[in-house]
mmCIF file of C-alpha atoms and ligand atoms in Angstrom:
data_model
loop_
_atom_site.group_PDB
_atom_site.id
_atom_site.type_symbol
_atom_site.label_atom_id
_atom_site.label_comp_id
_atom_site.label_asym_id
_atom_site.label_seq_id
_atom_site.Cartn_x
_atom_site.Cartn_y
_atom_site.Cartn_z
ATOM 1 C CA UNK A 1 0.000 0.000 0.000
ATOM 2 C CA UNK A 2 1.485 3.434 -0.995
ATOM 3 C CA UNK A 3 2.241 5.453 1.847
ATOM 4 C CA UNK A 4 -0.012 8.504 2.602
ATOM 5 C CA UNK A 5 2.399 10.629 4.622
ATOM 6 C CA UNK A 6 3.102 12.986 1.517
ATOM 7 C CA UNK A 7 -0.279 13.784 0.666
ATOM 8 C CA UNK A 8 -1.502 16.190 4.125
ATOM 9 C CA UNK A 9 -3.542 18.039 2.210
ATOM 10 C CA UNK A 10 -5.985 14.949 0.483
ATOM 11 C CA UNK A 11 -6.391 13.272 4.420
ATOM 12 C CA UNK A 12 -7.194 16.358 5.746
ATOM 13 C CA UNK A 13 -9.602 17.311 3.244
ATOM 14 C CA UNK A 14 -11.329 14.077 3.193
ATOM 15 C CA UNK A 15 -11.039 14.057 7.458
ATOM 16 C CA UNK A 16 -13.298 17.224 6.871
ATOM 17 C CA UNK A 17 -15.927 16.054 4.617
ATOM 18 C CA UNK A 18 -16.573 13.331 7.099
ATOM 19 C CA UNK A 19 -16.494 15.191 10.137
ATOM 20 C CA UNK A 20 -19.169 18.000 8.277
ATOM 21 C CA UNK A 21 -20.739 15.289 7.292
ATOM 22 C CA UNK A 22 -20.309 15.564 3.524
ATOM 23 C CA UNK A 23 -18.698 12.570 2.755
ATOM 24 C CA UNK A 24 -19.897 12.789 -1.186
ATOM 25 C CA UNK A 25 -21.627 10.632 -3.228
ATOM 26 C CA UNK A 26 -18.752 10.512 -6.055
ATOM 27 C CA UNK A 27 -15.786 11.297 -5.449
ATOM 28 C CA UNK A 28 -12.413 12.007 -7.539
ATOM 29 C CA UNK A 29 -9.007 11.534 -7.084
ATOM 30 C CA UNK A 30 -6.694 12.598 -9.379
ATOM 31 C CA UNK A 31 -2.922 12.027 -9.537
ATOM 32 C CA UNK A 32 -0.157 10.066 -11.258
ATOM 33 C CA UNK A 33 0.222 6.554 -10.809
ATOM 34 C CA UNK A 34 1.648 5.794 -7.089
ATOM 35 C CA UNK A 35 0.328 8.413 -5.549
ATOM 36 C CA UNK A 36 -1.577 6.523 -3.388
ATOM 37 C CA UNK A 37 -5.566 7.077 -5.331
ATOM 38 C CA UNK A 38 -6.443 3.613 -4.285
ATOM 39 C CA UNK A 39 -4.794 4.121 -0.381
ATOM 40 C CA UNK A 40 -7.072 6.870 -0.452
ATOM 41 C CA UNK A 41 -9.850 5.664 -1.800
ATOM 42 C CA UNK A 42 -9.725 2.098 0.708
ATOM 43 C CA UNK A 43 -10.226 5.258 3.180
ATOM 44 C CA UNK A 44 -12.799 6.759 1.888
ATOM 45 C CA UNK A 45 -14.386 3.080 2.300
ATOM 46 C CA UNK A 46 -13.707 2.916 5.700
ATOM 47 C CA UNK A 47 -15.128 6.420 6.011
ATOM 48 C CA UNK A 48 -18.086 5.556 4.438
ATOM 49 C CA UNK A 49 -18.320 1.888 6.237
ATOM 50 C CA UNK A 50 -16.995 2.501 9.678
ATOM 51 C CA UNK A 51 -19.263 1.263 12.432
ATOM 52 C CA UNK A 52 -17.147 3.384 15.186
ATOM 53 C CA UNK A 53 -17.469 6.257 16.925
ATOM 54 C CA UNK A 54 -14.214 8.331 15.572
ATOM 55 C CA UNK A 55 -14.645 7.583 11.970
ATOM 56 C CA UNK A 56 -12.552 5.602 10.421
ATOM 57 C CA UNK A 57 -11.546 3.735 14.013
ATOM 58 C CA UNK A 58 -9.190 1.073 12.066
ATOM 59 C CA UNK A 59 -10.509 -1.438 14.779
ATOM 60 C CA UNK A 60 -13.953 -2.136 13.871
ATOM 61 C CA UNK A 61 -15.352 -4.955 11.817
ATOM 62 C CA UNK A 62 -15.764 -2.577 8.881
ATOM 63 C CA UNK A 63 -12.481 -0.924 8.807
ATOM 64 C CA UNK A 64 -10.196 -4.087 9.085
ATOM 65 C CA UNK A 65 -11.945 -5.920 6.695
ATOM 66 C CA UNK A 66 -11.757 -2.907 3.508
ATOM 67 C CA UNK A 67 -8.238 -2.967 5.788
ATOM 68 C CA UNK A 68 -7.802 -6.232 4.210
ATOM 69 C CA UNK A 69 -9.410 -5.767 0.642
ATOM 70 C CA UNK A 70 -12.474 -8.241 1.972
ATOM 71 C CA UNK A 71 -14.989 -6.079 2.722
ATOM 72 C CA UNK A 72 -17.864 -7.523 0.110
ATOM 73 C CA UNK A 73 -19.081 -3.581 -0.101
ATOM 74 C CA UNK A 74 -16.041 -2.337 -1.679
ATOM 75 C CA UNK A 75 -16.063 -3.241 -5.142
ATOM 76 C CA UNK A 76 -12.724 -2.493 -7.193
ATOM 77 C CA UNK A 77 -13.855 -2.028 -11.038
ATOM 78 C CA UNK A 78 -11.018 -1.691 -13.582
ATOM 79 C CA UNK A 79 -10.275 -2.201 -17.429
ATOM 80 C CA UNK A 80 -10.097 -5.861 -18.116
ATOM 81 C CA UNK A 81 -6.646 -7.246 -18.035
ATOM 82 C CA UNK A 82 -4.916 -6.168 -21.307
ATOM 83 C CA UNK A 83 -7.743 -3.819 -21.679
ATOM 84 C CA UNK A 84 -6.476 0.065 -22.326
ATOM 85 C CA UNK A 85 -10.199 1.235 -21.697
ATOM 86 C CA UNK A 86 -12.538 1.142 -18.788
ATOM 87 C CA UNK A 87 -15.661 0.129 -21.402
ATOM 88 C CA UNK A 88 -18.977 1.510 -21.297
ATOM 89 C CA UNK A 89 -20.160 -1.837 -20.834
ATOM 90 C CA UNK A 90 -18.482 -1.915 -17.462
ATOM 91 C CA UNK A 91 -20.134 0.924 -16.941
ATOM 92 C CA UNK A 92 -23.249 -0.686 -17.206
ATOM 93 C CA UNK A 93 -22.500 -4.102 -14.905
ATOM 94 C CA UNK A 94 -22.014 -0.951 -12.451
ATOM 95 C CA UNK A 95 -25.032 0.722 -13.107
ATOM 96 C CA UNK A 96 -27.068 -2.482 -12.500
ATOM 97 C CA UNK A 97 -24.764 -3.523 -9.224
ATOM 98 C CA UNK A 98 -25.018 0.012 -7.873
ATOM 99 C CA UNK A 99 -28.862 -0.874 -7.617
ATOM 100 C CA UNK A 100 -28.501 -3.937 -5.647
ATOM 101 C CA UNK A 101 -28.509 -3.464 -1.617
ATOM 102 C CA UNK A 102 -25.579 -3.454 0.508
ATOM 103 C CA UNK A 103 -24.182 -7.106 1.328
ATOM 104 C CA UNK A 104 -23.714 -6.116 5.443
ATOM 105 C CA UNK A 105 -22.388 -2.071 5.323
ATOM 106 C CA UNK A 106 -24.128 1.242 5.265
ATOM 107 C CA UNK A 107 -23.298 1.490 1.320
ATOM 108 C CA UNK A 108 -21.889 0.565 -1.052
ATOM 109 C CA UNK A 109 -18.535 1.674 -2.288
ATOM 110 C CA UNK A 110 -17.443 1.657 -5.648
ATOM 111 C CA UNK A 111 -13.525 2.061 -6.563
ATOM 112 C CA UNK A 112 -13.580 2.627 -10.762
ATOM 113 C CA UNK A 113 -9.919 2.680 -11.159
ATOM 114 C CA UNK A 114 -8.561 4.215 -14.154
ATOM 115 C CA UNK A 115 -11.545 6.103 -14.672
ATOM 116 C CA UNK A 116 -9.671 8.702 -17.651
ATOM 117 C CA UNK A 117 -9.493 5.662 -19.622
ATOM 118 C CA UNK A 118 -13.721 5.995 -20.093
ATOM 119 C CA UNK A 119 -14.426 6.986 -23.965
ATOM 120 C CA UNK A 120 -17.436 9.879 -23.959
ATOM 121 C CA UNK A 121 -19.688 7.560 -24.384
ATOM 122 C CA UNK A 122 -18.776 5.710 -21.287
ATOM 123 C CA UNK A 123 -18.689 8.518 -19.156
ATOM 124 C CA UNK A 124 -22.132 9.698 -20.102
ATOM 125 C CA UNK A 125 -23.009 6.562 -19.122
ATOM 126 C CA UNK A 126 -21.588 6.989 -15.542
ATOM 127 C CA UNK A 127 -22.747 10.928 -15.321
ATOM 128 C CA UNK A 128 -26.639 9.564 -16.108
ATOM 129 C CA UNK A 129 -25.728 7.121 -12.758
ATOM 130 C CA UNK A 130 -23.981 9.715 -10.700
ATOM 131 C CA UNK A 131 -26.164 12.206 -11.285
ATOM 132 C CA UNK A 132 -29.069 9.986 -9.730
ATOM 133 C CA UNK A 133 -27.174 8.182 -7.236
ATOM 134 C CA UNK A 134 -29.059 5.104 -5.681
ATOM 135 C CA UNK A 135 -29.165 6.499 -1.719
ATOM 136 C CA UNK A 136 -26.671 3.822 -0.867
ATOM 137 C CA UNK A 137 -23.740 3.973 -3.223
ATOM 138 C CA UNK A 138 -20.808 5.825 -3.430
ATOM 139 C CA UNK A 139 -18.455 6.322 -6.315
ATOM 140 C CA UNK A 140 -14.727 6.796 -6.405
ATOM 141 C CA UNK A 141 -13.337 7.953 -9.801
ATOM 142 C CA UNK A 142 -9.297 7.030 -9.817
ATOM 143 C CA UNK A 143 -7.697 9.756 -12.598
ATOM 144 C CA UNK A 144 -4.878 10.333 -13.852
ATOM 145 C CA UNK A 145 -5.566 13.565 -15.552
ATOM 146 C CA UNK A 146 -8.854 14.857 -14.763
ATOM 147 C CA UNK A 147 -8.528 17.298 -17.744
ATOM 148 C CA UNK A 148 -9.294 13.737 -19.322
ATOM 149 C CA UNK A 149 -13.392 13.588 -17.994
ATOM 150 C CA UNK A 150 -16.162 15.339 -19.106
ATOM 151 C CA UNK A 151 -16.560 18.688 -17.660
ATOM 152 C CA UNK A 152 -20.615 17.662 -16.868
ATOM 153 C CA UNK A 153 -18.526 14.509 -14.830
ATOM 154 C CA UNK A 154 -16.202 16.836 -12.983
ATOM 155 C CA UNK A 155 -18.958 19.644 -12.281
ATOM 156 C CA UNK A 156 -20.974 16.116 -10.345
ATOM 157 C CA UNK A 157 -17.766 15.055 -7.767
ATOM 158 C CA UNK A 158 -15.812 16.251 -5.240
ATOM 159 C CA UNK A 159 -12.280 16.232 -6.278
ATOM 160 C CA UNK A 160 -9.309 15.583 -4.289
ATOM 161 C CA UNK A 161 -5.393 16.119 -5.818
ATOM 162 C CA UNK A 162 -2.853 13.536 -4.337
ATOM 163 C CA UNK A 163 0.745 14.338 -5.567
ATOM 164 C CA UNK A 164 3.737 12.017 -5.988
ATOM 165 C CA UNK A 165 6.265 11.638 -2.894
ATOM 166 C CA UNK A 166 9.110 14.296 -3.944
ATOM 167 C CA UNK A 167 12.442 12.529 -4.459
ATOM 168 C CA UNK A 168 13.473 13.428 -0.676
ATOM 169 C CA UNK A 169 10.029 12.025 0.869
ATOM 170 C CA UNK A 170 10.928 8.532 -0.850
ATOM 171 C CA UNK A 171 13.922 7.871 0.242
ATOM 172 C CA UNK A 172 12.468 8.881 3.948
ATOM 173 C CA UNK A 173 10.252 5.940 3.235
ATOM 174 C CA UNK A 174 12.609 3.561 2.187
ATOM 175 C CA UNK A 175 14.417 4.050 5.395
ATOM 176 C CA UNK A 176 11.709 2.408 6.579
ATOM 177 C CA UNK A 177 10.844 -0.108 3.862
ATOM 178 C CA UNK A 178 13.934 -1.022 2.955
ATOM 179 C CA UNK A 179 16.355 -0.872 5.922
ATOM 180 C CA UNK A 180 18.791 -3.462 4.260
ATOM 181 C CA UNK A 181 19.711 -0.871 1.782
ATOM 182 C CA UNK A 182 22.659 1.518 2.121
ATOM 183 C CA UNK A 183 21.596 5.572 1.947
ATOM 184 C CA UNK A 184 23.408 5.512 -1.646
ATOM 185 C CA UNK A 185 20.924 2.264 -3.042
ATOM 186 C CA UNK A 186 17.640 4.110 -1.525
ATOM 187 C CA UNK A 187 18.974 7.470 -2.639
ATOM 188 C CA UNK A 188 19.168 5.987 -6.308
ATOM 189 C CA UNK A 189 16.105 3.998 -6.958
ATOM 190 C CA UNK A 190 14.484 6.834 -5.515
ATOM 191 C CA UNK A 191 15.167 9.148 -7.845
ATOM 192 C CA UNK A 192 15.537 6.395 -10.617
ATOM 193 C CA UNK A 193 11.661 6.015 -9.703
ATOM 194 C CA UNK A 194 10.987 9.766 -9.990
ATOM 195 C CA UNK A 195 9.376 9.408 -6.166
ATOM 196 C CA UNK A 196 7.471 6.570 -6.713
ATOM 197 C CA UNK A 197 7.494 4.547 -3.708
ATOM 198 C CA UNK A 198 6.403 1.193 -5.370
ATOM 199 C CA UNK A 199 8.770 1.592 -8.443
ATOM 200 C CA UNK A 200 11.641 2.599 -6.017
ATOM 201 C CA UNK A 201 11.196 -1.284 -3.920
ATOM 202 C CA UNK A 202 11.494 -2.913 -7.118
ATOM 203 C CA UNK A 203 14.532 -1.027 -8.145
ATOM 204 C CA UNK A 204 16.036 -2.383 -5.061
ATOM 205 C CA UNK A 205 14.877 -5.441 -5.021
ATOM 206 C CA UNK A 206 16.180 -6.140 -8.597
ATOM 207 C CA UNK A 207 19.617 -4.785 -7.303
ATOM 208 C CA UNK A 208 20.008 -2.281 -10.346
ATOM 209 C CA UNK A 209 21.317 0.120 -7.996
ATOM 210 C CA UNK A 210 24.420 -1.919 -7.779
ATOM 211 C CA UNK A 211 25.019 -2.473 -11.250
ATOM 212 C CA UNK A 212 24.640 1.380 -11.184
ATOM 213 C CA UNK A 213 26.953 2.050 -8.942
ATOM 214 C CA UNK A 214 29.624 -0.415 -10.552
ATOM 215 C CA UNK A 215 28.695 1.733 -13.856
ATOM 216 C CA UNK A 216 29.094 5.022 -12.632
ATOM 217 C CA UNK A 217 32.396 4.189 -11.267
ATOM 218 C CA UNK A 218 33.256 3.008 -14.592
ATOM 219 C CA UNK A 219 31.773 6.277 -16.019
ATOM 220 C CA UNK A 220 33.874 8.392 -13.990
ATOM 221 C CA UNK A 221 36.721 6.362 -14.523
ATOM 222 C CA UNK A 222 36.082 7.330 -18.428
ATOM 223 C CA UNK A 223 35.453 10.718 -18.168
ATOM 224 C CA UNK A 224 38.518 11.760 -15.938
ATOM 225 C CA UNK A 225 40.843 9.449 -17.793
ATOM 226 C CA UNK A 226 39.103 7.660 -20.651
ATOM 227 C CA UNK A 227 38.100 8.125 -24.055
ATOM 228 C CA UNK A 228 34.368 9.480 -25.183
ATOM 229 C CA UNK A 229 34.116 5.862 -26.689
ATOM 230 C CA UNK A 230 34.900 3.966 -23.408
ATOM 231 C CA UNK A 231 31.878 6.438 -21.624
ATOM 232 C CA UNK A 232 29.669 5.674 -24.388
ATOM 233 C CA UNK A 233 30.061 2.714 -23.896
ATOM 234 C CA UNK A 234 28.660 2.088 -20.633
ATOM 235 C CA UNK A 235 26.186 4.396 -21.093
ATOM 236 C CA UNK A 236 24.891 2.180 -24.487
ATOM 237 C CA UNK A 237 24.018 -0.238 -21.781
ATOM 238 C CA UNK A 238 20.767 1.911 -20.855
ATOM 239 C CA UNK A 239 19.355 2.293 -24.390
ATOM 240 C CA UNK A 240 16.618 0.754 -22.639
ATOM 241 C CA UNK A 241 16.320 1.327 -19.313
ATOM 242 C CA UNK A 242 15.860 4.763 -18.070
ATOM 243 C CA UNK A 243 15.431 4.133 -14.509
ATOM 244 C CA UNK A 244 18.481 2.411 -14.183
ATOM 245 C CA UNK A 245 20.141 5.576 -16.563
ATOM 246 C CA UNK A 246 19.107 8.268 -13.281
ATOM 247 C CA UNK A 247 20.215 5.917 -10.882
ATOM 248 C CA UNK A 248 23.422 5.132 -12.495
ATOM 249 C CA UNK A 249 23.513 9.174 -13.115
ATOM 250 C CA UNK A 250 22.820 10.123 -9.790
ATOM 251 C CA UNK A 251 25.502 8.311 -8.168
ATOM 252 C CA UNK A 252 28.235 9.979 -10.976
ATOM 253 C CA UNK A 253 27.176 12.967 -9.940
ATOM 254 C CA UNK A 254 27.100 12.570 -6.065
ATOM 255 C CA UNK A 255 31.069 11.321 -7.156
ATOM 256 C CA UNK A 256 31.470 14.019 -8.901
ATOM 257 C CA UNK A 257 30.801 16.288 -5.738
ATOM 258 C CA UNK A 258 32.278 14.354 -3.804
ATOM 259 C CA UNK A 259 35.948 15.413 -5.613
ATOM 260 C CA UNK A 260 34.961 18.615 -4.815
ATOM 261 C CA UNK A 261 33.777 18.408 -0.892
ATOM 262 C CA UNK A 262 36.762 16.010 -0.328
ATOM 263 C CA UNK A 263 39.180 18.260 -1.574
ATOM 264 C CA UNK A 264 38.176 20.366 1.182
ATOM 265 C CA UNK A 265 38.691 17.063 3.785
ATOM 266 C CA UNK A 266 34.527 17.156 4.421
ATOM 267 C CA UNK A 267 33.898 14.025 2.385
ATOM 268 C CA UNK A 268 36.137 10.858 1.792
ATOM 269 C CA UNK A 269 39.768 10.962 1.309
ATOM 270 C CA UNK A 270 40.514 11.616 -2.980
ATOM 271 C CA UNK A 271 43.107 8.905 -4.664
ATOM 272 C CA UNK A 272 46.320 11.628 -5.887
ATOM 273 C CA UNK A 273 45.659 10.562 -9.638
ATOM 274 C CA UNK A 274 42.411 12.200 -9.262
ATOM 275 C CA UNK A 275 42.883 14.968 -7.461
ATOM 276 C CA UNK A 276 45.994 16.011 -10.576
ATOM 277 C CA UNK A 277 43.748 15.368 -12.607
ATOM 278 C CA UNK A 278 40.849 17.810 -11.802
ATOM 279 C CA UNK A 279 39.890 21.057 -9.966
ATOM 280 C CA UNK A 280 37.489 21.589 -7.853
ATOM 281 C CA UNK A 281 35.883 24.011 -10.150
ATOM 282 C CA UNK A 282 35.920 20.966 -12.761
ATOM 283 C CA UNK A 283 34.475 18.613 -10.395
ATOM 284 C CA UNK A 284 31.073 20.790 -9.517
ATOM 285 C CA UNK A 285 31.002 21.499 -13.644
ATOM 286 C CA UNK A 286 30.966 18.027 -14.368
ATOM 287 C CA UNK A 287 28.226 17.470 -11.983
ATOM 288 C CA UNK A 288 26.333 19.868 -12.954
ATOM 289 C CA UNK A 289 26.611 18.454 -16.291
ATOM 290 C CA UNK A 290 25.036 15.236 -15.383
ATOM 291 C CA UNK A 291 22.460 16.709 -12.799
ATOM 292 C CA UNK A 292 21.163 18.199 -16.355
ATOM 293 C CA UNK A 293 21.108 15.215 -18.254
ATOM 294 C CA UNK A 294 19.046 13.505 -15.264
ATOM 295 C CA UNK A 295 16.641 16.219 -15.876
ATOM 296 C CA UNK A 296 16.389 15.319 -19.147
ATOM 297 C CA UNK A 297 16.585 11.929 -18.375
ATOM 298 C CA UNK A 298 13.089 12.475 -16.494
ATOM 299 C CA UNK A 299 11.559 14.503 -19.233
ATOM 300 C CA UNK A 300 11.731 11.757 -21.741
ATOM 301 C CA UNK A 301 14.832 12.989 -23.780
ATOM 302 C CA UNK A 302 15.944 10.349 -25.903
ATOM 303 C CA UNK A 303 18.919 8.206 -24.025
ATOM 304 C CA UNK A 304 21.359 7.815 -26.437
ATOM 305 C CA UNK A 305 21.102 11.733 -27.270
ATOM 306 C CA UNK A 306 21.366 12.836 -23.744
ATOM 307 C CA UNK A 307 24.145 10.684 -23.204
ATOM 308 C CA UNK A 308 26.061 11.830 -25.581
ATOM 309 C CA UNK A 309 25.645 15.290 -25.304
ATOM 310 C CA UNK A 310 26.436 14.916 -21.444
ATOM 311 C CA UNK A 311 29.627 13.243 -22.452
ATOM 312 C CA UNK A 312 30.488 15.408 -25.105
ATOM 313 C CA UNK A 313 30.013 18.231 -22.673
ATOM 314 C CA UNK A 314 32.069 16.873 -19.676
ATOM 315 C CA UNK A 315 35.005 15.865 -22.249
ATOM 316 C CA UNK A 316 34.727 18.895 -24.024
ATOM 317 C CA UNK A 317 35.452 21.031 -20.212
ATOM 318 C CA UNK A 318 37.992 18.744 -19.091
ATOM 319 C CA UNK A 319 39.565 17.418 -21.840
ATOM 320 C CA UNK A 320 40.973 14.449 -22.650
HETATM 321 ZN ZN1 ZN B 1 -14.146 1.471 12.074
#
């Protein structure tokens, strides 16, 4: 389950509507994917569901079974698998489910993830049902773009933003979800995942960050004292993997400024061949260099152009 920590703003607002009591019929929550829409939305279930005092208790019968993904009143619908589209003939199982009492809660609650996948046609579908709720369901539109929904749809629901974890805020939770890692592994597959919590465990888990940080010693290796060819050459080995491209670029750069702070005895003692070979002037311009080819990197430059114009950059400064 994605953490919520990073997203204040979404609990609280959602804490509100439930304490006014205005916990709305349908509901939207837009954000990118792992920013925890369906974490939030299993709340709004036990919101809607809880049979305790201080709503949602987490104790109750309710609120450990939607806890659990059991609760038989929270309904999860989503595009078929290998489907691209959430169909207007899902729509319409929904329609005819959402008029069907409660199994054993005080509603029902519907979850229709990937809702911006719904073609016009689909959505007027779902407005015609939202717009005449049955007294005893509640919708919860997942989005990624909301610009995506019809603005009849969005003028119907509450919506709440959720945001991705920054950079920073994931590698705070991988301290706690991964404490095998060193700082340098969680600091890389976080920001090889952009923030993304989920993508940043799997980076981990398939040990990329290791093979990135073999790689960008190899890299600096080449750009201090190689050839362009020999850093091309390990970067060629990311033509294909992008993730493993930041990661493997954000540990050249923390390198990189490393020369610089251990020149200055703050960070870990320099070899001599390095430190005659550049300044620390050099150092912080080569890093720089690469901090803007991970930028580009995360804005869907192509690799092998980024790449090269990082290394053609670096070599160009320092020669060689
Ligand atoms: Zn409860």
């Amino acid at each position: 389950m994605t953490d919520l920590l990073h997203n204040q703003r979404a609990l609280s607002t959602l804490r509100n509507l439930s304490q006014g009591g205005r916990l709305p019929h349908a509901l939207l929550l837009e954000g990118p994917e792992g920013s925890g829409k369906k974490t939030l939305g299993r709340l709004f279930a036990q919101y809607a569901l809880c049979q305790g005092e201080e709503k949602p208790c987490g104790i109750c019968g309710a609120c450990c079974k939607v806890e659990k993904g059991v609760h038989p009143d929270v309904i999860l619908y989503q595009p078929a698998q290998g489907r691209k589209e959430f169909t207007i003939d899902l729509v319409r199982q929904l329609r005819q489910d959402a008029y069907i009492a409660p199994n054993e809660g005080f509603c029902k609650v519907y979850l229709l993830d990937k809702a911006h996948t719904m073609n016009t046609a689909a959505q007027n579908a779902l407005l015609k049902l939202i717009e005449e709720p049955p007294a005893d369901a509640r919708f919860v539109l997942l989005c990624e773009n909301r610009s995506m929904m019809l603005p009849t749809i969005l003028s119907r629901v509450t919506s709440i933003s959720l945001e991705l974890p920054t950079v920073e805020e994931c590698v705070q939770a991988l301290e706690k979800l991964a404490p095998q890692a060193s700082e340098t592994q969680r600091q890389a597959a976080a920001a090889g995942a952009g923030g993304n919590v989920g993508r940043a465990l799997g980076l981990l888990d398939s040990a990329k960050p290791s093979k990135a940080a073999s790689d960008a010693r190899q890299l600096q290796e080449a750009l201090l004292f190689g050839s362009r060819y020999q850093a091309l050459k390990v970067l060629a080995g990311y033509d294909r993997d992008r993730e493993g491209l930041i990661s493997c670029l954000v540990l050249l750069k923390e390198g990189l400024a490393g020369l610089a702070s251990g020149r200055f005895g703050a960070g870990s003692p320099i070899e001599e061949r390095i430190l005659n070979r550049v300044t620390v002037g050099q150092a912080l311009y080569a890093a720089d260099a690469v901090d803007k080819a991970i930028v580009r990197a995360g804005q869907n430059v192509g690799v092998s152009l980024l790449c090269a114009c990082m290394t053609e950059e670096i070599k160009g400064f320092l020669g060689g």
